[in-house]
Amino acid sequence: MAPMGIRLSPLGMAVFCLLGLGVLYHLYSGFLAGRFAFFMLSEPAVGGPETPRGSAPAGAVDLRELLAVSVLAAVRGGEEVKRVREGNVLNAKAKGKTREGAEEQLTSGDLLSNRRMFYLLKGAFPAVQINSEERVDTADQETVSWDRSIPEDIKQKIQPKEVPAESVTVWIDPLDATQEYTEDLRQYVTTMVCVAVNGKPVIGVIHKPFSAYTAWAMVDGGSNVKARSSYNEKTPRIIVSRSHAGKVEQVARQTFGNKTVIIPAGGAGYKVLALLDVAEKNQEEADVYIHVTYIKKWDICAGNAVLRALGGHMTTLTGEEISYTGSDGNEGGLIASINMNHKALIEKLPDLEKTSHK
């Protein structure tokens, strides 16, 4: 009961209570907010994994780590390719025809290599889009883990670099030169992994299963391979697909002269290695790589990345850069070179662009 002579109005009581609540709010809000923030920073979310030290945060990809697992994937896929070939259990069959009407071959080597490479990469980087030449059968899923170790040569040459996961596309070629593989022309066979960021190839890995040679490079990073230093732009040695040698030879000799050397070969990976300083007894050397028809992006992405990292070029026959997003095919053929005047080469070979559509 209020003292004699003093009457408390309902409005006064309400104001008094509000003032009291305001004082309590200012006293405790800072304390509670601080405790909440401390709790969120010091404890992982319930049911969620704790982020390992040194790894990229959620939504980001460390390109150095992706390079390391790409090298491992190419080697592991290559082991399957070699095992199938040496066991002579190819189980080869036609999977369709190319635009030129040639039968495309599919072997157990393609499928087993693809499964090993795809699931290794997907397990290590589940948020990254992966495009592969062969279809992935989810019913035949394989658990392939990566221990997150990075080889010393990559550690020494490449610094960590994070990019958004949604900007990354990985292109896998589990067995390049399948036709030559069925013919036991082993020197042409490679397994390849390419990483593109926003459509630009930045990591390339080319592995030769039968000699255990691996070339890798990262744009603005480093590489374990070098470009050759001796070239002759007037009479270059041009490496081409075995089925395209006749198409290219006539135009090339008209352009550069009769001394121009045409080198027929299998496999896009092999042809890019021909432009580099590769210590391989079964590796031919060339100055320019030309392809005059439609070609799939998983065939050329890794080589494109390696050349870019070393200062070289791979473009369409008209000089346009090739984007590694969207469709899986490149319509404009290609011309690749390193330590040469790439623009001058394109200007010398204007007729090849027309040839690519025949």
Coordinates of C-alpha atoms in Angstrom, one line a residue:
M1 CA 0.0 0.0 0.0
A2 CA 1.3 3.4 -0.9
P3 CA 2.2 5.9 1.9
M4 CA -0.6 8.3 3.1
G5 CA -1.1 11.2 0.7
I6 CA 0.8 9.5 -2.2
R7 CA -1.2 7.9 -5.0
L8 CA 0.6 5.9 -7.8
S9 CA -1.0 6.3 -11.2
P10 CA -1.0 3.3 -13.7
L11 CA 0.9 5.5 -16.1
G12 CA 3.6 6.2 -13.5
M13 CA 4.0 2.5 -12.7
A14 CA 4.4 1.7 -16.4
V15 CA 7.1 4.3 -16.9
F16 CA 9.0 3.1 -13.8
C17 CA 8.9 -0.5 -15.0
L18 CA 10.1 0.5 -18.5
L19 CA 13.1 2.4 -17.0
G20 CA 14.0 -0.6 -14.9
L21 CA 13.9 -2.9 -17.9
G22 CA 16.1 -0.5 -19.9
V23 CA 18.7 -0.5 -17.1
L24 CA 18.8 -4.3 -17.0
Y25 CA 19.0 -4.6 -20.8
H26 CA 22.1 -2.4 -21.0
L27 CA 23.7 -4.2 -18.1
Y28 CA 23.3 -7.7 -19.5
S29 CA 23.0 -7.4 -23.3
G30 CA 26.8 -6.8 -23.8
F31 CA 27.6 -9.7 -21.5
L32 CA 25.2 -12.2 -23.2
A33 CA 26.3 -11.2 -26.7
G34 CA 29.9 -11.7 -25.8
R35 CA 29.3 -15.1 -24.3
F36 CA 27.3 -16.1 -27.4
A37 CA 30.0 -15.0 -29.8
F38 CA 32.6 -16.8 -27.7
F39 CA 30.5 -20.0 -27.9
M40 CA 30.0 -19.8 -31.6
L41 CA 33.7 -19.2 -32.3
S42 CA 35.0 -21.9 -29.9
E43 CA 32.6 -24.7 -30.6
P44 CA 31.8 -26.4 -34.0
A45 CA 28.2 -26.6 -35.0
V46 CA 26.3 -29.6 -33.7
G47 CA 26.6 -32.4 -36.2
G48 CA 29.0 -30.5 -38.5
P49 CA 32.7 -31.2 -39.0
E50 CA 35.3 -29.0 -37.6
T51 CA 37.3 -27.2 -40.4
P52 CA 40.8 -28.7 -40.5
R53 CA 43.7 -26.2 -40.1
G54 CA 45.2 -25.1 -43.3
S55 CA 42.3 -26.0 -45.5
A56 CA 40.0 -23.7 -47.4
P57 CA 36.8 -22.5 -45.7
A58 CA 33.4 -23.8 -46.8
G59 CA 32.6 -22.7 -50.3
A60 CA 36.3 -22.2 -51.3
V61 CA 38.8 -24.4 -53.0
D62 CA 42.6 -24.3 -52.5
L63 CA 44.1 -24.7 -56.0
R64 CA 47.3 -26.2 -54.6
E65 CA 45.4 -29.0 -52.9
L66 CA 43.4 -29.5 -56.1
L67 CA 46.6 -29.8 -58.1
A68 CA 47.9 -32.4 -55.7
V69 CA 44.8 -34.6 -55.9
S70 CA 44.6 -34.1 -59.7
V71 CA 48.1 -35.5 -60.1
L72 CA 47.2 -38.4 -57.8
A73 CA 44.0 -39.0 -59.8
A74 CA 45.8 -39.1 -63.1
V75 CA 48.4 -41.6 -61.7
R76 CA 45.7 -43.8 -60.1
G77 CA 43.7 -43.8 -63.4
G78 CA 46.9 -44.6 -65.3
E79 CA 47.4 -47.7 -63.1
E80 CA 44.0 -49.1 -64.2
V81 CA 44.8 -48.3 -67.8
K82 CA 48.1 -50.1 -67.6
R83 CA 46.7 -53.1 -65.7
V84 CA 44.0 -53.7 -68.2
R85 CA 46.3 -53.4 -71.3
E86 CA 49.0 -55.6 -69.8
G87 CA 46.4 -58.2 -68.8
N88 CA 44.9 -58.0 -72.4
V89 CA 41.4 -57.7 -71.0
L90 CA 40.3 -54.7 -72.9
N91 CA 36.7 -55.8 -73.7
A92 CA 36.7 -53.2 -76.4
K93 CA 33.4 -52.2 -78.0
A94 CA 32.1 -49.4 -80.2
K95 CA 30.4 -46.6 -78.3
G96 CA 29.4 -44.6 -81.4
K97 CA 30.8 -42.7 -84.3
T98 CA 32.7 -39.5 -84.5
R99 CA 31.5 -36.7 -86.7
E100 CA 33.9 -38.0 -89.4
G101 CA 32.3 -41.4 -89.3
A102 CA 35.0 -43.3 -87.4
E103 CA 34.1 -45.8 -84.8
E104 CA 34.8 -44.6 -81.2
Q105 CA 36.2 -47.4 -79.0
L106 CA 35.4 -48.0 -75.3
T107 CA 37.4 -50.4 -73.2
S108 CA 37.6 -51.6 -69.6
G109 CA 40.6 -49.4 -69.3
D110 CA 38.5 -46.3 -70.0
L111 CA 35.8 -47.3 -67.5
L112 CA 38.0 -48.4 -64.6
S113 CA 40.3 -45.4 -65.0
N114 CA 37.3 -43.1 -65.1
R115 CA 35.7 -44.6 -61.9
R116 CA 39.0 -44.3 -60.0
M117 CA 39.7 -40.7 -61.1
F118 CA 36.1 -39.4 -60.7
Y119 CA 35.5 -40.7 -57.2
L120 CA 38.9 -39.7 -55.9
L121 CA 38.3 -36.1 -57.1
K122 CA 34.7 -36.0 -56.0
G123 CA 35.5 -37.4 -52.6
A124 CA 38.2 -34.7 -52.0
F125 CA 36.2 -31.8 -53.5
P126 CA 32.5 -32.7 -53.4
A127 CA 31.4 -29.1 -54.2
V128 CA 33.3 -28.9 -57.5
Q129 CA 31.7 -29.7 -60.8
I130 CA 33.5 -32.6 -62.6
N131 CA 33.0 -33.3 -66.3
S132 CA 34.3 -36.6 -67.6
E133 CA 34.5 -38.3 -71.0
E134 CA 32.9 -41.4 -69.7
R135 CA 29.5 -41.7 -67.9
V136 CA 29.7 -42.3 -64.2
D137 CA 27.6 -45.2 -63.0
T138 CA 26.4 -44.3 -59.4
A139 CA 25.5 -48.0 -58.9
D140 CA 29.2 -48.8 -59.3
Q141 CA 30.4 -46.1 -56.9
E142 CA 33.9 -46.5 -55.4
T143 CA 35.2 -45.0 -52.2
V144 CA 38.6 -43.6 -53.0
S145 CA 40.1 -41.4 -50.3
W146 CA 42.8 -38.7 -50.3
D147 CA 44.9 -38.2 -47.2
R148 CA 45.3 -34.5 -48.1
S149 CA 49.1 -34.9 -48.4
I150 CA 50.8 -32.6 -50.9
P151 CA 54.0 -33.8 -52.7
E152 CA 57.1 -31.9 -51.9
D153 CA 57.7 -30.7 -55.4
I154 CA 54.3 -29.1 -55.4
K155 CA 54.8 -27.6 -52.0
Q156 CA 58.1 -26.0 -53.0
K157 CA 56.8 -24.5 -56.3
I158 CA 53.1 -23.7 -55.6
Q159 CA 51.6 -21.4 -53.0
P160 CA 48.1 -21.9 -51.6
K161 CA 45.5 -20.0 -53.5
E162 CA 41.8 -20.1 -52.8
V163 CA 39.0 -19.6 -55.3
P164 CA 35.2 -20.0 -55.0
A165 CA 34.1 -23.6 -55.5
E166 CA 31.3 -22.5 -57.8
S167 CA 33.9 -21.0 -60.2
V168 CA 35.7 -24.3 -60.7
T169 CA 35.2 -27.0 -63.4
V170 CA 37.3 -30.1 -63.5
W171 CA 37.7 -31.9 -66.8
I172 CA 38.8 -35.6 -66.8
D173 CA 40.1 -37.6 -69.7
P174 CA 40.5 -41.1 -68.2
L175 CA 42.2 -42.6 -71.3
D176 CA 43.3 -40.4 -74.1
A177 CA 44.1 -42.2 -77.4
T178 CA 41.7 -45.1 -76.9
Q179 CA 42.1 -46.2 -80.6
E180 CA 45.8 -46.4 -80.2
Y181 CA 45.3 -48.2 -76.9
T182 CA 43.4 -50.9 -78.6
E183 CA 46.2 -51.2 -81.2
D184 CA 48.8 -51.5 -78.4
L185 CA 50.5 -48.2 -79.4
R186 CA 51.2 -47.4 -75.8
Q187 CA 53.4 -44.4 -76.3
Y188 CA 50.4 -42.2 -77.3
V189 CA 48.2 -43.1 -74.3
T190 CA 47.8 -40.6 -71.4
T191 CA 45.4 -39.8 -68.6
M192 CA 44.6 -36.2 -68.0
V193 CA 43.0 -33.8 -65.5
C194 CA 42.4 -30.1 -66.0
V195 CA 41.0 -27.5 -63.7
A196 CA 39.3 -24.4 -65.1
V197 CA 38.4 -21.3 -63.1
N198 CA 35.6 -19.2 -64.7
G199 CA 36.2 -21.1 -67.9
K200 CA 40.0 -20.5 -68.1
P201 CA 42.3 -23.5 -67.8
V202 CA 44.6 -23.0 -64.8
I203 CA 45.8 -26.5 -63.8
G204 CA 46.9 -29.2 -66.2
V205 CA 48.1 -32.8 -65.5
I206 CA 49.2 -35.1 -68.3
H207 CA 50.3 -38.6 -67.2
K208 CA 51.8 -41.4 -69.4
P209 CA 50.8 -44.7 -67.7
F210 CA 53.3 -46.9 -69.5
S211 CA 56.4 -44.9 -68.6
A212 CA 55.1 -43.3 -65.3
Y213 CA 55.9 -39.8 -66.6
T214 CA 53.8 -37.0 -65.3
A215 CA 53.8 -33.4 -66.5
W216 CA 51.9 -30.8 -64.4
A217 CA 51.6 -27.0 -64.4
M218 CA 49.6 -24.3 -62.8
V219 CA 49.1 -20.8 -64.3
D220 CA 50.8 -18.1 -62.2
G221 CA 52.1 -20.9 -60.0
G222 CA 54.8 -23.3 -61.3
S223 CA 55.4 -26.5 -63.1
N224 CA 57.6 -29.6 -63.3
V225 CA 58.1 -29.3 -67.1
K226 CA 59.7 -26.8 -69.4
A227 CA 59.3 -25.7 -73.0
R228 CA 61.8 -26.6 -75.6
S229 CA 64.1 -23.8 -76.7
S230 CA 64.8 -24.7 -80.4
Y231 CA 62.2 -23.9 -83.0
N232 CA 62.1 -23.1 -86.7
E233 CA 59.1 -20.9 -87.6
K234 CA 59.9 -21.0 -91.3
T235 CA 59.8 -24.8 -91.7
P236 CA 58.1 -26.0 -88.5
R237 CA 57.4 -29.6 -87.5
I238 CA 53.7 -29.9 -87.3
I239 CA 52.1 -32.7 -85.2
V240 CA 48.6 -33.7 -86.1
S241 CA 46.1 -36.6 -85.6
R242 CA 46.9 -39.7 -87.6
S243 CA 43.6 -39.4 -89.5
H244 CA 44.2 -35.7 -90.3
A245 CA 47.7 -35.8 -91.7
G246 CA 46.6 -35.6 -95.3
K247 CA 44.3 -32.6 -94.7
V248 CA 47.0 -30.6 -92.9
E249 CA 50.0 -31.6 -95.0
Q250 CA 48.8 -30.1 -98.3
V251 CA 48.0 -26.7 -96.7
A252 CA 51.1 -26.6 -94.5
R253 CA 53.5 -27.4 -97.3
Q254 CA 51.9 -24.7 -99.5
T255 CA 52.3 -22.2 -96.6
F256 CA 55.8 -23.1 -95.2
G257 CA 57.4 -25.0 -98.0
N258 CA 58.1 -28.6 -99.0
K259 CA 60.5 -29.0 -96.2
T260 CA 57.8 -28.8 -93.6
V261 CA 57.6 -32.0 -91.5
I262 CA 54.2 -33.5 -90.7
I263 CA 54.2 -35.8 -87.7
P264 CA 51.1 -38.1 -87.5
A265 CA 50.4 -39.1 -83.9
G266 CA 47.6 -40.2 -81.5
G267 CA 46.2 -38.5 -78.5
A268 CA 45.9 -34.8 -77.7
G269 CA 48.0 -35.2 -74.5
Y270 CA 50.8 -36.8 -76.4
K271 CA 50.8 -34.0 -79.0
V272 CA 51.0 -31.2 -76.4
L273 CA 53.9 -33.0 -74.7
A274 CA 55.7 -33.0 -78.1
L275 CA 55.9 -29.2 -77.8
L276 CA 57.7 -29.5 -74.4
D277 CA 61.1 -30.6 -73.1
V278 CA 60.1 -34.1 -72.2
A279 CA 62.8 -36.7 -71.3
E280 CA 61.0 -39.6 -72.9
K281 CA 62.5 -42.0 -75.5
N282 CA 59.2 -42.6 -77.2
Q283 CA 58.1 -38.9 -77.3
E284 CA 58.4 -37.2 -80.6
E285 CA 59.2 -33.4 -80.9
A286 CA 57.2 -30.8 -82.7
D287 CA 56.9 -27.1 -83.1
V288 CA 53.2 -26.7 -83.7
Y289 CA 50.1 -28.8 -82.9
I290 CA 47.2 -28.5 -85.2
H291 CA 43.7 -30.1 -85.1
V292 CA 41.4 -29.3 -88.0
T293 CA 38.0 -30.7 -86.8
Y294 CA 35.7 -30.7 -83.8
I295 CA 37.3 -31.9 -80.6
K296 CA 36.1 -32.5 -77.0
K297 CA 37.2 -30.2 -74.2
W298 CA 38.5 -33.0 -71.9
D299 CA 40.9 -33.9 -74.7
I300 CA 42.5 -30.5 -74.8
C301 CA 41.9 -28.7 -71.5
A302 CA 44.9 -30.1 -69.6
G303 CA 47.3 -29.4 -72.5
N304 CA 45.9 -25.9 -72.8
A305 CA 46.6 -25.2 -69.1
V306 CA 50.1 -26.5 -69.3
L307 CA 50.9 -24.4 -72.3
R308 CA 49.4 -21.3 -70.7
A309 CA 51.4 -21.8 -67.6
L310 CA 54.6 -22.0 -69.7
G311 CA 53.7 -18.9 -71.8
G312 CA 52.4 -20.8 -74.7
H313 CA 49.1 -20.7 -76.6
M314 CA 46.2 -23.0 -77.6
T315 CA 43.4 -21.3 -79.6
T316 CA 40.9 -22.1 -82.3
L317 CA 42.2 -22.0 -85.8
T318 CA 41.0 -18.4 -86.0
G319 CA 42.8 -17.3 -82.8
E320 CA 39.9 -17.4 -80.4
E321 CA 40.4 -18.5 -76.8
I322 CA 38.7 -21.7 -75.8
S323 CA 36.3 -21.5 -72.9
Y324 CA 36.0 -24.5 -70.6
T325 CA 32.4 -24.0 -69.5
G326 CA 29.1 -24.9 -71.2
S327 CA 29.2 -27.5 -73.9
D328 CA 31.8 -30.2 -73.9
G329 CA 32.9 -29.6 -77.5
N330 CA 35.2 -27.2 -79.3
E331 CA 33.9 -26.5 -82.8
G332 CA 36.8 -24.4 -84.2
G333 CA 39.7 -26.8 -84.3
L334 CA 42.9 -25.7 -82.6
I335 CA 46.4 -24.6 -83.1
A336 CA 48.9 -24.8 -80.3
S337 CA 52.5 -23.4 -80.0
I338 CA 55.0 -22.2 -77.4
N339 CA 57.9 -19.7 -77.7
M340 CA 56.6 -18.9 -81.2
N341 CA 54.7 -16.0 -82.7
H342 CA 51.3 -17.6 -82.4
K343 CA 49.4 -14.8 -84.1
A344 CA 51.8 -15.0 -87.1
L345 CA 51.2 -18.8 -87.3
I346 CA 47.4 -18.2 -87.5
E347 CA 47.8 -15.6 -90.2
K348 CA 49.9 -18.0 -92.2
L349 CA 47.4 -20.8 -92.1
P350 CA 44.0 -19.1 -93.0
D351 CA 42.8 -22.0 -95.0
L352 CA 42.8 -24.5 -92.2
E353 CA 39.8 -22.9 -90.6
K354 CA 37.8 -23.8 -93.7
T355 CA 39.3 -27.3 -93.7
S356 CA 38.0 -27.8 -90.2
H357 CA 34.4 -27.7 -91.4
K358 CA 34.8 -30.3 -94.2

